[in-house]
Amino acid sequence: RRINLGYAAFNNYKKAWSDKIPLKKRLTLYNALVVSVLMYNSSCWAAPQIHLEKLDVVHRRHLRQILNIKYPGVISNKNLYERCMTEPLSAKVARSRWRMLGHVLRGPVDGPAFSSLIFALNTLQLPGRRGRPQSNLFSLIVHDLRKRNMYLSNIDDLYYLRYRAADKIHWKRLQ
């Protein structure tokens, strides 16, 4: 749904992507009018990697149209991002999820978001469902923590993360 809404937003402003407007202004407009639609509520997504790759493909397609690079012309993805001074949207999604986790950890202990983390931790001991493991927001958060050599397997780990997230500057550096 986000991708379709992004295409609609991009096509609504087709005249703004012409070469008459300077590139920097076009990219600013694109970030304000289209990327904001694509990234709406992205901190709460539990999207699998396949969906995030599709989001990156759409983002690169839009950037190529803004730069007026058509089929025979080729530009690598890395050069495209450098030329547009941007990054893949999947990286932005991961960063927004990390920021959201910091906000939840710094929030009140009796708040609904922190309570849901406690509930998710308590259900880890229950036997799981048969079949393929589900991809949900909690499992993605646990995966993000493992990449940073942090673990979330019990309540003590949760309160240790809460202690680490209290220092906002240190938490932001962990991104």
XYZ file of C-alpha atoms in Angstrom:
175
model
C 0.000 0.000 0.000
C 2.821 2.429 0.837
C 4.439 1.818 -2.549
C 1.186 2.520 -4.396
C 0.652 5.704 -2.404
C 4.247 6.706 -3.158
C 3.696 6.225 -6.890
C 0.513 8.315 -6.666
C 2.315 11.101 -4.817
C 5.211 10.996 -7.306
C 2.879 11.186 -10.307
C 0.895 14.056 -8.793
C 3.983 16.253 -8.997
C 5.287 15.107 -12.380
C 5.860 18.687 -13.550
C 8.144 19.332 -10.583
C 10.636 16.715 -11.779
C 11.520 18.601 -14.975
C 15.029 19.885 -15.670
C 13.843 23.500 -15.352
C 14.075 23.216 -11.554
C 17.565 22.797 -10.017
C 18.423 19.286 -8.839
C 18.791 20.249 -5.201
C 15.312 21.791 -5.169
C 13.826 18.725 -6.924
C 15.380 16.426 -4.332
C 14.090 18.590 -1.498
C 10.589 18.464 -3.005
C 10.880 14.705 -3.499
C 11.873 14.143 0.122
C 9.059 16.346 1.382
C 6.277 15.153 -0.919
C 7.062 11.519 -1.757
C 9.517 10.052 0.738
C 7.336 11.236 3.601
C 4.443 9.257 2.086
C 6.624 6.180 1.544
C 8.024 6.303 5.077
C 4.809 7.092 6.948
C 4.706 5.189 10.270
C 7.783 3.192 9.260
C 9.006 2.850 12.842
C 6.206 0.370 13.509
C 6.611 -1.746 10.385
C 7.384 -5.426 10.724
C 8.054 -5.684 7.012
C 10.182 -8.576 5.773
C 13.383 -7.801 3.888
C 11.668 -8.563 0.549
C 9.205 -5.706 1.062
C 11.959 -3.330 2.100
C 13.894 -4.213 -1.061
C 10.796 -3.390 -3.130
C 10.614 -0.064 -1.340
C 14.261 0.590 -2.238
C 13.579 -0.303 -5.880
C 10.746 2.218 -6.041
C 12.924 4.849 -4.381
C 15.742 4.301 -6.895
C 13.286 4.381 -9.804
C 12.003 7.746 -8.617
C 15.520 9.105 -8.185
C 16.449 8.016 -11.718
C 13.373 9.787 -13.093
C 14.272 12.934 -11.150
C 17.803 12.800 -12.608
C 16.270 12.088 -16.043
C 18.252 8.863 -16.511
C 16.414 6.705 -19.024
C 16.950 3.091 -20.121
C 20.128 3.069 -22.168
C 21.817 5.232 -19.560
C 23.181 3.227 -16.646
C 24.129 4.371 -13.165
C 25.027 2.113 -10.271
C 22.902 2.217 -7.160
C 25.827 3.467 -5.095
C 26.525 6.317 -7.515
C 22.816 7.141 -7.649
C 22.617 7.505 -3.870
C 25.819 9.567 -3.795
C 24.654 11.865 -6.573
C 21.325 12.428 -4.844
C 22.956 12.654 -1.391
C 20.583 10.087 0.068
C 20.497 6.483 1.267
C 18.251 3.447 0.805
C 14.871 3.730 2.483
C 15.425 0.362 4.176
C 18.259 1.965 6.182
C 15.936 4.816 7.150
C 13.288 2.302 8.262
C 15.813 0.498 10.480
C 16.980 3.805 11.954
C 13.416 4.945 12.682
C 12.670 1.572 14.332
C 15.759 2.036 16.530
C 14.683 5.554 17.506
C 11.181 4.301 18.314
C 12.643 1.589 20.572
C 14.632 4.254 22.417
C 11.468 6.309 22.949
C 9.598 3.257 24.249
C 12.422 2.341 26.623
C 12.631 5.898 27.957
C 8.857 6.093 28.366
C 6.871 5.336 31.514
C 7.117 1.790 32.874
C 3.349 1.520 33.217
C 2.720 2.850 29.685
C 1.141 0.637 27.020
C 4.251 0.392 24.822
C 6.567 -0.730 27.627
C 3.878 -3.079 28.942
C 3.646 -4.705 25.519
C 7.425 -5.307 25.576
C 7.061 -7.002 28.961
C 4.171 -9.093 27.622
C 6.212 -10.133 24.583
C 9.106 -11.153 26.825
C 6.803 -13.198 29.056
C 5.380 -15.059 26.060
C 8.844 -16.122 24.877
C 8.740 -19.046 27.299
C 5.467 -20.343 25.864
C 5.642 -23.007 23.163
C 5.491 -21.441 19.725
C 3.208 -22.227 16.849
C 4.078 -24.867 14.332
C 5.492 -23.876 10.987
C 7.503 -20.974 9.770
C 8.397 -18.390 12.450
C 6.367 -15.224 12.219
C 8.015 -11.924 11.460
C 6.732 -9.326 13.887
C 7.979 -6.075 15.334
C 9.308 -7.696 18.500
C 11.368 -10.256 16.573
C 12.815 -7.481 14.378
C 13.757 -5.481 17.473
C 15.460 -8.540 18.976
C 17.313 -9.018 15.669
C 18.392 -5.348 15.619
C 19.680 -5.713 19.174
C 21.650 -8.865 18.325
C 23.414 -6.992 15.513
C 24.651 -4.582 18.177
C 25.679 -7.376 20.596
C 22.742 -6.632 22.888
C 20.219 -9.204 23.977
C 16.614 -9.172 25.082
C 15.637 -12.499 26.585
C 14.328 -11.609 30.051
C 13.089 -8.711 32.163
C 16.586 -7.931 33.473
C 17.808 -7.420 29.904
C 14.868 -5.098 29.276
C 15.682 -2.933 32.270
C 19.366 -2.904 31.278
C 18.324 -1.652 27.825
C 16.142 0.938 29.536
C 19.200 2.097 31.476
C 21.281 2.320 28.258
C 18.517 4.165 26.390
C 18.320 6.791 29.134
C 21.483 8.327 27.666
C 20.053 9.628 24.375
C 23.401 10.570 22.851
C 24.855 7.110 23.477
C 21.676 5.452 22.166
C 21.793 7.518 18.976
C 25.416 6.473 18.392
C 24.340 2.823 18.484
C 22.300 3.295 15.313
